[in-house]
Short mmCIF file of C-alpha atoms and ligand atoms in Angstrom, two decimals:
data_model
loop_
_atom_site.label_atom_id
_atom_site.label_comp_id
_atom_site.label_asym_id
_atom_site.label_seq_id
_atom_site.Cartn_x
_atom_site.Cartn_y
_atom_site.Cartn_z
CA MET N 1 227.39 199.08 -0.72
CA LYS N 2 226.03 197.92 2.71
CA VAL N 3 225.22 200.11 5.47
CA LEU N 4 223.60 198.91 8.99
CA ILE N 5 222.32 201.09 11.58
CA VAL N 6 222.27 200.42 15.12
CA GLY N 7 218.75 201.05 16.80
CA GLY N 8 214.97 200.35 16.85
CA GLY N 9 213.40 203.60 17.36
CA GLY N 10 211.35 206.12 15.51
CA ARG N 11 214.62 207.99 14.48
CA GLU N 12 216.08 205.16 13.34
CA HIS N 13 213.40 204.03 11.03
CA ALA N 14 213.44 207.96 9.95
CA ILE N 15 216.90 207.29 9.37
CA THR N 16 216.85 204.28 7.49
CA TRP N 17 214.14 205.88 4.97
CA ALA N 18 216.89 208.34 3.90
CA VAL N 19 219.56 205.66 3.75
CA ALA N 20 217.17 204.13 1.38
CA LYS N 21 216.77 206.65 -0.71
CA SER N 22 219.79 207.10 -1.66
CA PRO N 23 221.43 205.45 -5.13
CA ARG N 24 224.89 204.13 -3.48
CA VAL N 25 223.44 202.25 -1.32
CA ASP N 26 222.41 198.19 -2.02
CA LYS N 27 221.22 196.97 1.28
CA ILE N 28 220.31 197.49 4.55
CA TYR N 29 220.41 195.94 7.99
CA ALA N 30 219.03 197.14 11.08
CA ALA N 31 219.84 195.97 14.47
CA PRO N 32 217.34 195.28 16.03
CA GLY N 33 215.40 197.35 13.91
CA ASN N 34 211.43 197.15 14.15
CA ALA N 35 208.22 196.57 11.85
CA GLY N 36 208.23 199.95 10.63
CA ILE N 37 212.18 199.43 9.81
CA ALA N 38 211.87 195.99 7.74
CA GLU N 39 209.77 197.68 5.32
CA LEU N 40 213.08 198.95 4.69
CA ALA N 41 216.16 197.57 6.04
CA GLU N 42 216.74 193.40 6.78
CA CYS N 43 216.14 193.11 10.61
CA VAL N 44 218.73 191.02 12.92
CA ASP N 45 217.46 190.78 16.74
CA ILE N 46 220.90 191.35 17.94
CA SER N 47 220.75 194.39 20.66
CA ALA N 48 221.87 198.02 19.86
CA MET N 49 224.05 197.46 23.16
CA ASP N 50 225.72 194.21 22.31
CA SER N 51 229.01 196.00 20.65
CA GLU N 52 230.55 192.35 20.16
CA LYS N 53 227.65 190.32 18.29
CA LEU N 54 227.08 193.64 16.07
CA VAL N 55 230.98 193.82 15.08
CA ALA N 56 230.71 190.31 14.54
CA PHE N 57 227.63 190.90 12.44
CA ALA N 58 229.26 193.63 10.57
CA LYS N 59 232.91 191.64 9.85
CA GLU N 60 230.08 188.71 8.72
CA LYS N 61 228.17 191.01 6.32
CA GLU N 62 231.33 192.65 5.28
CA ILE N 63 229.22 196.23 6.19
CA ASP N 64 230.05 199.25 4.16
CA PHE N 65 229.22 201.75 6.37
CA VAL N 66 227.83 201.87 9.95
CA VAL N 67 225.20 204.04 11.60
CA VAL N 68 224.73 204.31 15.31
CA GLY N 69 221.39 205.83 16.55
CA PRO N 70 220.87 205.83 20.04
CA ASP N 71 222.15 207.88 23.06
CA ASP N 72 222.96 204.70 25.61
CA PRO N 73 224.90 202.97 22.74
CA LEU N 74 226.43 205.76 21.47
CA ALA N 75 227.53 207.07 25.24
CA ALA N 76 228.81 202.33 26.07
CA GLY N 77 231.32 203.17 23.12
CA VAL N 78 229.60 201.16 20.33
CA ALA N 79 230.61 203.26 18.21
CA ASP N 80 234.13 202.92 19.53
CA ALA N 81 234.04 199.08 18.78
CA PHE N 82 232.90 199.58 15.16
CA LEU N 83 235.68 202.53 14.85
CA ASP N 84 238.23 200.44 16.34
CA ALA N 85 237.75 197.49 14.14
CA GLY N 86 237.82 199.36 11.18
CA PHE N 87 234.57 200.24 10.08
CA LYS N 88 233.55 203.48 8.54
CA THR N 89 230.99 204.94 11.14
CA PHE N 90 228.80 208.13 11.82
CA GLY N 91 227.93 208.11 15.87
CA PRO N 92 230.41 210.08 18.35
CA ARG N 93 233.38 208.17 20.27
CA LYS N 94 232.36 207.28 23.71
CA ASN N 95 234.54 210.58 24.60
CA ALA N 96 232.66 212.73 23.05
CA ALA N 97 229.35 210.66 23.56
CA ILE N 98 230.18 212.45 27.43
CA ILE N 99 228.54 215.57 25.85
CA GLU N 100 224.84 214.17 26.78
CA ALA N 101 225.82 211.55 29.45
CA SER N 102 227.10 213.66 31.47
CA LYS N 103 225.32 217.02 31.98
CA ALA N 104 228.22 217.74 35.02
CA PHE N 105 230.55 217.33 31.92
CA SER N 106 228.44 219.57 29.67
CA LYS N 107 227.64 222.23 32.02
CA ASP N 108 231.77 222.49 33.01
CA LEU N 109 232.51 222.64 29.31
CA MET N 110 230.28 225.47 28.54
CA LYS N 111 231.81 227.67 31.51
CA LYS N 112 235.56 226.51 30.68
CA TYR N 113 234.49 227.63 27.05
CA ASN N 114 232.12 230.77 27.77
CA ILE N 115 229.38 228.88 25.93
CA PRO N 116 226.01 230.83 26.87
CA SER N 117 223.94 228.75 29.35
CA ALA N 118 222.03 228.65 32.75
CA ALA N 119 224.31 229.39 35.83
CA TYR N 120 224.92 225.67 38.13
CA GLU N 121 226.53 224.03 41.15
CA THR N 122 227.24 220.36 40.61
CA PHE N 123 226.76 218.02 43.71
CA THR N 124 227.53 214.62 45.01
CA ASP N 125 226.49 214.84 48.75
CA ALA N 126 223.01 215.48 49.10
CA ASP N 127 223.03 217.62 52.38
CA GLU N 128 225.95 220.38 50.43
CA ALA N 129 222.54 220.16 47.66
CA MET N 130 220.05 220.92 50.44
CA LYS N 131 222.00 223.84 51.98
CA TYR N 132 222.70 224.87 48.29
CA LEU N 133 218.81 225.22 47.55
CA GLU N 134 218.69 226.97 50.77
CA THR N 135 220.79 230.32 49.66
CA ILE N 136 218.91 230.07 46.17
CA ASP N 137 215.07 231.08 44.86
CA ALA N 138 212.66 229.00 43.27
CA PRO N 139 211.77 228.02 40.57
CA TYR N 140 214.65 225.19 41.20
CA VAL N 141 216.14 223.13 37.82
CA LEU N 142 217.41 219.58 39.58
CA LYS N 143 219.15 217.32 37.06
CA ALA N 144 220.64 213.46 37.46
CA ASP N 145 223.82 214.16 35.79
CA GLY N 146 223.67 210.50 33.80
CA LEU N 147 221.13 209.18 30.94
CA ALA N 148 217.78 208.75 31.89
CA LEU N 149 215.94 208.45 28.92
CA GLY N 150 215.32 211.99 29.21
CA LYS N 151 213.40 212.01 32.94
CA GLY N 152 215.76 212.92 35.09
CA VAL N 153 215.22 217.02 35.17
CA LEU N 154 212.69 218.09 37.88
CA ILE N 155 211.76 221.76 38.15
CA CYS N 156 210.17 222.15 41.42
CA GLN N 157 208.38 225.42 42.68
CA THR N 158 208.59 224.85 46.40
CA LEU N 159 211.90 224.65 48.56
CA GLU N 160 210.07 221.57 49.88
CA GLU N 161 209.73 220.24 46.58
CA ALA N 162 212.95 220.35 45.90
CA LYS N 163 214.78 219.03 48.75
CA GLU N 164 212.07 216.23 48.30
CA GLY N 165 213.76 216.17 44.42
CA ILE N 166 217.50 215.74 45.53
CA LYS N 167 216.63 213.16 48.09
CA GLU N 168 214.77 210.89 45.43
CA MET N 169 217.36 211.28 43.51
CA MET N 170 220.33 211.50 45.76
CA ILE N 171 218.91 209.34 48.42
CA ASP N 172 216.67 207.37 46.98
CA SER N 173 218.48 206.61 43.60
CA LYS N 174 214.89 206.74 41.56
CA PHE N 175 217.53 207.23 38.16
CA GLY N 176 219.76 204.59 39.70
CA SER N 177 223.37 205.70 39.50
CA ALA N 178 222.42 208.87 37.34
CA GLY N 179 221.45 210.41 40.29
CA ASN N 180 225.03 209.74 42.12
CA LYS N 181 225.59 213.14 41.27
CA VAL N 182 223.27 216.37 40.73
CA VAL N 183 223.38 219.60 39.00
CA ILE N 184 221.75 222.59 40.48
CA GLU N 185 220.69 225.12 37.45
CA GLU N 186 218.96 228.54 37.36
CA PHE N 187 215.82 228.18 35.89
CA MET N 188 215.62 229.93 32.41
CA THR N 189 212.69 231.31 30.84
CA GLY N 190 211.95 231.61 26.56
CA ARG N 191 211.04 229.41 24.21
CA GLU N 192 213.04 226.36 23.34
CA VAL N 193 214.15 225.11 19.77
CA SER N 194 216.26 222.24 18.55
CA VAL N 195 219.17 222.89 16.13
CA LEU N 196 220.82 219.19 15.10
CA CYS N 197 223.84 219.68 13.87
CA PHE N 198 225.86 217.72 11.36
CA SER N 199 229.88 217.76 12.30
CA ASP N 200 233.30 216.21 11.47
CA GLY N 201 234.83 217.06 14.55
CA LYS N 202 235.93 220.21 12.88
CA THR N 203 233.32 221.92 10.53
CA ILE N 204 229.82 221.87 11.97
CA ARG N 205 226.30 222.30 10.04
CA PRO N 206 223.16 222.81 11.14
CA MET N 207 219.74 221.27 10.11
CA THR N 208 217.16 223.49 9.84
CA SER N 209 215.25 224.07 13.72
CA ALA N 210 212.56 221.92 15.31
CA GLN N 211 210.62 222.10 18.05
CA ASP N 212 209.43 219.43 20.98
CA HIS N 213 206.63 218.78 22.68
CA LYS N 214 208.29 216.51 25.62
CA ARG N 215 205.12 217.06 28.56
CA ALA N 216 203.34 214.07 28.10
CA GLY N 217 199.75 215.92 28.04
CA ASP N 218 198.07 218.70 26.08
CA GLY N 219 198.92 222.10 27.44
CA ASP N 220 202.15 221.31 28.20
CA THR N 221 200.90 219.02 31.18
CA GLY N 222 201.69 215.93 32.72
CA LEU N 223 205.28 214.30 32.50
CA ASN N 224 207.93 214.73 30.47
CA THR N 225 208.51 211.55 28.23
CA GLY N 226 211.15 211.15 25.59
CA GLY N 227 209.01 213.65 23.01
CA MET N 228 205.42 213.10 22.11
CA GLY N 229 205.37 215.45 19.19
CA THR N 230 207.65 217.84 16.63
CA PHE N 231 207.45 220.66 14.54
CA SER N 232 210.07 221.94 11.85
CA PRO N 233 211.06 224.74 11.10
CA SER N 234 210.48 226.59 14.34
CA PRO N 235 209.33 230.19 13.23
CA PHE N 236 210.96 231.83 16.37
CA TYR N 237 214.48 230.85 15.05
CA THR N 238 215.18 233.32 13.08
CA LYS N 239 218.27 233.93 11.16
CA ASP N 240 219.75 237.18 13.43
CA ILE N 241 218.95 234.35 16.18
CA ASP N 242 220.95 231.52 13.88
CA GLU N 243 223.86 233.87 13.10
CA PHE N 244 224.38 234.40 17.15
CA CYS N 245 224.31 230.45 17.97
CA PHE N 246 226.70 229.43 15.05
CA LYS N 247 228.86 231.60 16.03
CA ASN N 248 228.45 231.72 20.41
CA ILE N 249 227.19 228.40 20.94
CA TYR N 250 227.76 226.23 17.49
CA GLN N 251 231.33 225.82 16.49
CA PRO N 252 232.72 226.84 20.29
CA THR N 253 231.10 223.59 21.31
CA ILE N 254 232.81 221.57 18.32
CA ASP N 255 235.91 223.93 19.13
CA ALA N 256 236.16 223.10 22.53
CA MET N 257 235.41 219.28 22.46
CA ALA N 258 238.41 219.50 19.80
CA ALA N 259 240.60 221.39 22.32
CA GLU N 260 239.59 218.73 25.28
CA GLY N 261 241.03 215.65 22.90
CA ARG N 262 237.05 214.71 22.54
CA PRO N 263 236.72 215.26 18.20
CA PHE N 264 232.78 215.23 18.22
CA LYS N 265 231.58 213.16 14.74
CA GLY N 266 227.91 213.02 14.04
CA VAL N 267 225.09 214.58 15.34
CA LEU N 268 225.56 217.12 17.77
CA TYR N 269 221.78 218.08 19.30
CA CYS N 270 221.84 221.86 20.54
CA GLY N 271 218.70 222.18 22.86
CA LEU N 272 218.00 226.18 22.88
CA MET N 273 215.91 228.43 25.83
CA LEU N 274 215.48 232.04 23.56
CA THR N 275 215.93 233.55 26.69
CA PRO N 276 215.25 237.34 27.08
CA ASN N 277 219.05 238.05 27.89
CA GLY N 278 219.57 235.91 24.58
CA PRO N 279 219.88 232.09 23.56
CA LYS N 280 221.42 229.94 25.91
CA VAL N 281 222.24 226.06 25.56
CA VAL N 282 219.47 223.66 27.64
CA GLU N 283 221.14 220.79 26.99
CA TYR N 284 223.29 218.42 24.37
CA ASN N 285 222.46 215.42 22.75
CA ALA N 286 225.27 213.47 21.09
CA ARG N 287 222.67 212.11 18.60
CA PHE N 288 219.31 212.73 15.90
CA GLY N 289 216.40 213.76 18.49
CA ASP N 290 213.62 211.62 18.40
CA PRO N 291 211.22 212.79 17.20
CA GLU N 292 213.06 215.76 16.15
CA ALA N 293 214.84 213.14 13.38
CA GLN N 294 211.38 212.68 11.87
CA VAL N 295 210.40 216.33 10.45
CA VAL N 296 213.96 217.23 9.96
CA ILE N 297 214.99 214.10 8.01
CA PRO N 298 212.20 214.38 5.90
CA ARG N 299 212.94 217.87 4.30
CA LEU N 300 216.73 217.53 3.86
CA LYS N 301 217.37 217.79 -0.23
CA ASN N 302 221.28 215.85 0.13
CA ASP N 303 221.34 212.21 -0.02
CA ILE N 304 221.97 211.63 3.58
CA MET N 305 224.85 208.78 2.66
CA ASP N 306 227.25 211.94 1.45
CA VAL N 307 226.68 213.46 4.54
CA PHE N 308 227.49 210.61 6.91
CA GLU N 309 230.35 209.96 5.12
CA ALA N 310 231.86 213.83 5.22
CA CYS N 311 231.08 213.16 8.99
CA ALA N 312 233.35 209.90 9.45
CA ASP N 313 235.90 211.47 7.12
CA GLY N 314 236.24 214.77 8.18
CA THR N 315 235.34 216.59 4.82
CA LEU N 316 232.16 217.57 6.01
CA ASP N 317 234.04 221.46 4.76
CA GLN N 318 232.93 220.35 1.14
CA ILE N 319 228.95 219.59 1.62
CA GLU N 320 226.32 222.17 2.03
CA LEU N 321 223.07 221.14 3.31
CA GLU N 322 220.01 222.18 2.16
CA PHE N 323 216.35 221.60 2.62
CA GLU N 324 212.87 222.08 1.77
CA ASP N 325 211.51 225.12 1.65
CA ASN N 326 208.57 223.87 3.45
CA ALA N 327 207.39 222.62 6.94
CA ALA N 328 206.65 219.02 8.87
CA VAL N 329 204.54 218.05 11.70
CA CYS N 330 205.39 214.91 13.30
CA VAL N 331 201.89 213.63 16.42
CA MET N 332 203.45 210.33 18.13
CA LEU N 333 200.96 207.69 18.72
CA ALA N 334 201.82 206.50 22.25
CA SER N 335 200.10 203.70 24.27
CA ASP N 336 197.63 205.20 26.82
CA GLY N 337 199.61 205.86 30.17
CA TYR N 338 202.86 206.33 28.58
CA PRO N 339 205.57 207.25 30.19
CA VAL N 340 204.52 205.80 34.07
CA SER N 341 202.74 202.26 32.57
CA TYR N 342 200.86 200.55 29.67
CA GLU N 343 199.81 197.74 27.96
CA LYS N 344 201.40 196.47 24.43
CA GLY N 345 200.45 194.21 22.20
CA PHE N 346 197.86 195.56 20.70
CA GLU N 347 197.27 195.15 16.36
CA MET N 348 197.65 197.95 14.34
CA LYS N 349 195.56 199.10 12.20
CA GLY N 350 195.72 200.81 8.97
CA LEU N 351 199.08 201.25 8.04
CA GLU N 352 198.94 200.75 4.50
CA ASN N 353 196.75 203.91 4.16
CA PHE N 354 200.34 205.39 3.71
CA LYS N 355 201.43 203.39 0.93
CA ASP N 356 202.52 206.01 -1.89
CA LYS N 357 201.38 208.61 0.01
CA ASP N 358 203.59 211.60 -1.14
CA GLY N 359 204.49 214.00 2.16
CA TYR N 360 203.36 211.29 4.56
CA PHE N 361 205.27 209.12 6.86
CA ALA N 362 204.24 206.24 9.67
CA PHE N 363 207.58 205.91 11.33
CA HIS N 364 207.43 203.04 13.57
CA SER N 365 208.94 203.85 17.57
CA GLY N 366 208.10 200.82 19.07
CA SER N 367 206.16 197.91 17.11
CA LYS N 368 206.97 194.13 16.71
CA PHE N 369 205.68 191.23 14.18
CA ASN N 370 203.72 188.90 16.53
CA ASP N 371 203.65 184.89 16.08
CA GLU N 372 200.98 185.08 13.75
CA GLY N 373 202.87 188.03 11.55
CA LYS N 374 200.84 190.80 12.79
CA ILE N 375 202.09 194.48 13.35
CA VAL N 376 201.22 195.29 17.20
CA THR N 377 202.09 197.73 19.24
CA ASN N 378 205.80 196.89 21.86
CA GLY N 379 206.60 200.48 23.00
CA GLY N 380 204.99 203.45 25.00
CA ARG N 381 205.66 205.57 21.69
CA VAL N 382 204.08 203.29 19.00
CA ILE N 383 205.06 205.06 16.04
CA GLY N 384 205.03 209.17 14.82
CA ILE N 385 202.91 210.20 12.03
CA THR N 386 204.34 212.59 9.41
CA ALA N 387 203.48 215.35 7.42
CA LEU N 388 204.69 218.15 4.88
CA GLY N 389 203.02 220.87 3.91
CA LYS N 390 203.58 224.14 1.81
CA ASP N 391 204.22 226.01 5.47
CA LEU N 392 203.20 224.76 9.23
CA PHE N 393 200.24 225.21 9.36
CA GLU N 394 198.70 222.81 6.45
CA ALA N 395 201.69 220.69 7.86
CA ARG N 396 199.42 220.32 10.87
CA ALA N 397 196.17 219.74 9.45
CA ASN N 398 197.94 216.53 7.32
CA ALA N 399 199.14 215.62 10.55
CA TYR N 400 196.26 215.34 12.67
CA LYS N 401 194.21 214.09 9.57
CA ALA N 402 196.77 211.11 8.97
CA THR N 403 196.14 210.18 12.48
CA GLU N 404 193.08 208.99 12.08
CA TRP N 405 194.37 206.59 9.11
CA VAL N 406 196.17 204.07 11.43
CA ASP N 407 194.32 202.17 14.97
CA PHE N 408 195.09 200.56 17.87
CA GLU N 409 193.64 200.01 21.36
CA ASN N 410 194.96 202.16 23.74
CA LYS N 411 196.02 205.01 21.15
CA TYR N 412 197.08 208.17 23.40
CA MET N 413 198.12 211.09 21.44
CA ARG N 414 197.87 214.88 21.95
CA HIS N 415 196.12 217.10 20.48
CA ASP N 416 198.14 220.62 20.66
CA ILE N 417 201.57 220.13 19.08
CA GLY N 418 202.57 222.87 16.86
CA LYS N 419 199.94 224.99 19.03
CA ALA N 420 203.01 227.73 19.24
CA ILE N 421 202.84 228.61 15.25
CA ASP N 422 199.60 230.08 16.01
CA GLU N 423 201.37 232.64 18.23
CA GLN N 424 203.97 233.87 15.87
P1 AMP A 501 216.53 218.77 29.02
O1 AMP A 501 216.58 217.36 29.72
O2 AMP A 501 218.52 219.09 30.31
O3 AMP A 501 216.39 218.91 27.98
O4 AMP A 501 215.55 218.97 30.33
C1 AMP A 501 214.44 218.69 30.01
C2 AMP A 501 213.32 220.32 30.15
O5 AMP A 501 213.45 220.87 31.25
C3 AMP A 501 213.76 220.80 28.91
O6 AMP A 501 213.05 220.79 27.26
C4 AMP A 501 213.19 222.53 29.17
O7 AMP A 501 211.98 222.68 29.42
C5 AMP A 501 212.90 222.07 30.97
N1 AMP A 501 214.60 222.50 31.33
C6 AMP A 501 215.61 221.94 31.77
N2 AMP A 501 216.79 223.12 32.12
C7 AMP A 501 215.91 224.08 32.25
C8 AMP A 501 216.37 225.43 33.08
N3 AMP A 501 217.41 226.18 33.88
N4 AMP A 501 215.44 226.44 32.84
C9 AMP A 501 213.99 226.17 32.82
N5 AMP A 501 213.59 224.89 32.00
C10 AMP A 501 214.66 223.97 32.12
N1 LIG A 502 212.97 214.71 21.39
C1 LIG A 502 214.03 214.56 22.25
C2 LIG A 502 215.33 214.07 22.43
O1 LIG A 502 215.45 212.92 21.37
O2 LIG A 502 215.99 214.33 23.48
#
């Protein structure tokens, strides 16, 4: 079968790697893909947002199955365009992707269906928001309603800071229209864990757990990023917690979306906080996490095409997910200065070191071929180095060893990915 993968980041590279392993797949196209994906798929220069061109391409190549990876195209209805044109597609429709695209929608949904999450209020008026801040205690959690590349959340320690935050979001439009509406939320404490779940709109199958490191600097300092590294599984996500979450969070969310006439088919990413009062939802995403996909997908034993098809066909109840009894760690190599400003276009050296090395992966996030055909850096996050190990300690040592195999000017990484496992 012929598969088209929409997107061009590390998540899509991991997805492409898994799709390429499927014996049922003969040909993979990626739009737009990247220099790493190009080893496994034919990359076509079409933006992930251009549904008209994407659908025309899929028709021309008689594509059998489409996978839409990133959040922006899903929120914009790219999966709808393929589905409406008759293509089997993995990824939620726009009316379900709203669970990620609007924080106000997801908070209202959780409240209506009693899904555990932080208490909150929603505001469209800056004065009202400022007045409300005066009635609550620090720390203040402010969230821009719309998609803001993972950067639309501010945690403020003082009232002044919080008021400044409201001004930036609602008056100065720092996050564009994403900040027209703002959610102010109760501050939660605890460990964070990400659980990505497959769903066909009725059945939900959670994958193995993972933990992200969102801040740019060691010791969780600096700005929020898209994610600087991940590990899987989380040793803090126990069987009891999993059972609680299945019963109180995962299945109720899928049932709630169905009840609202917004059946969710794709990956529902549940960002959880393990608070002293039990697990609560921090956020939902409507897709694989990036770089969570880079540690979860390499541990999946199933043929990923079987799972994708079952989600599209509504037969996920017939699939049991299986994961290797091992661990994975991903360390993101970024361009120094990310997420604010950075240079790109530097040649990447040493990629051949990953050839034929079992258990080591170099998933490209931002790379491209330059005019001379050399692979150069092309983004803030450049390449996610993932390694497997029998346990988290071995996986972490392997991943850090492998970060030395690749080099480029302005290479930057965190040195404490997976540090939490020392505390288990
Ligand atoms: P989000 O984009 O909603 O996942 O938020 C980004 C990060 O902000 C999360 O990964 C948490 O570390 C933090 N965060 C979000 N909401 C809360 C909250 N209510 N209490 C404490 N921390 C939060
Ligand atoms: N790594 C966080 C995310 O994909 O949203």
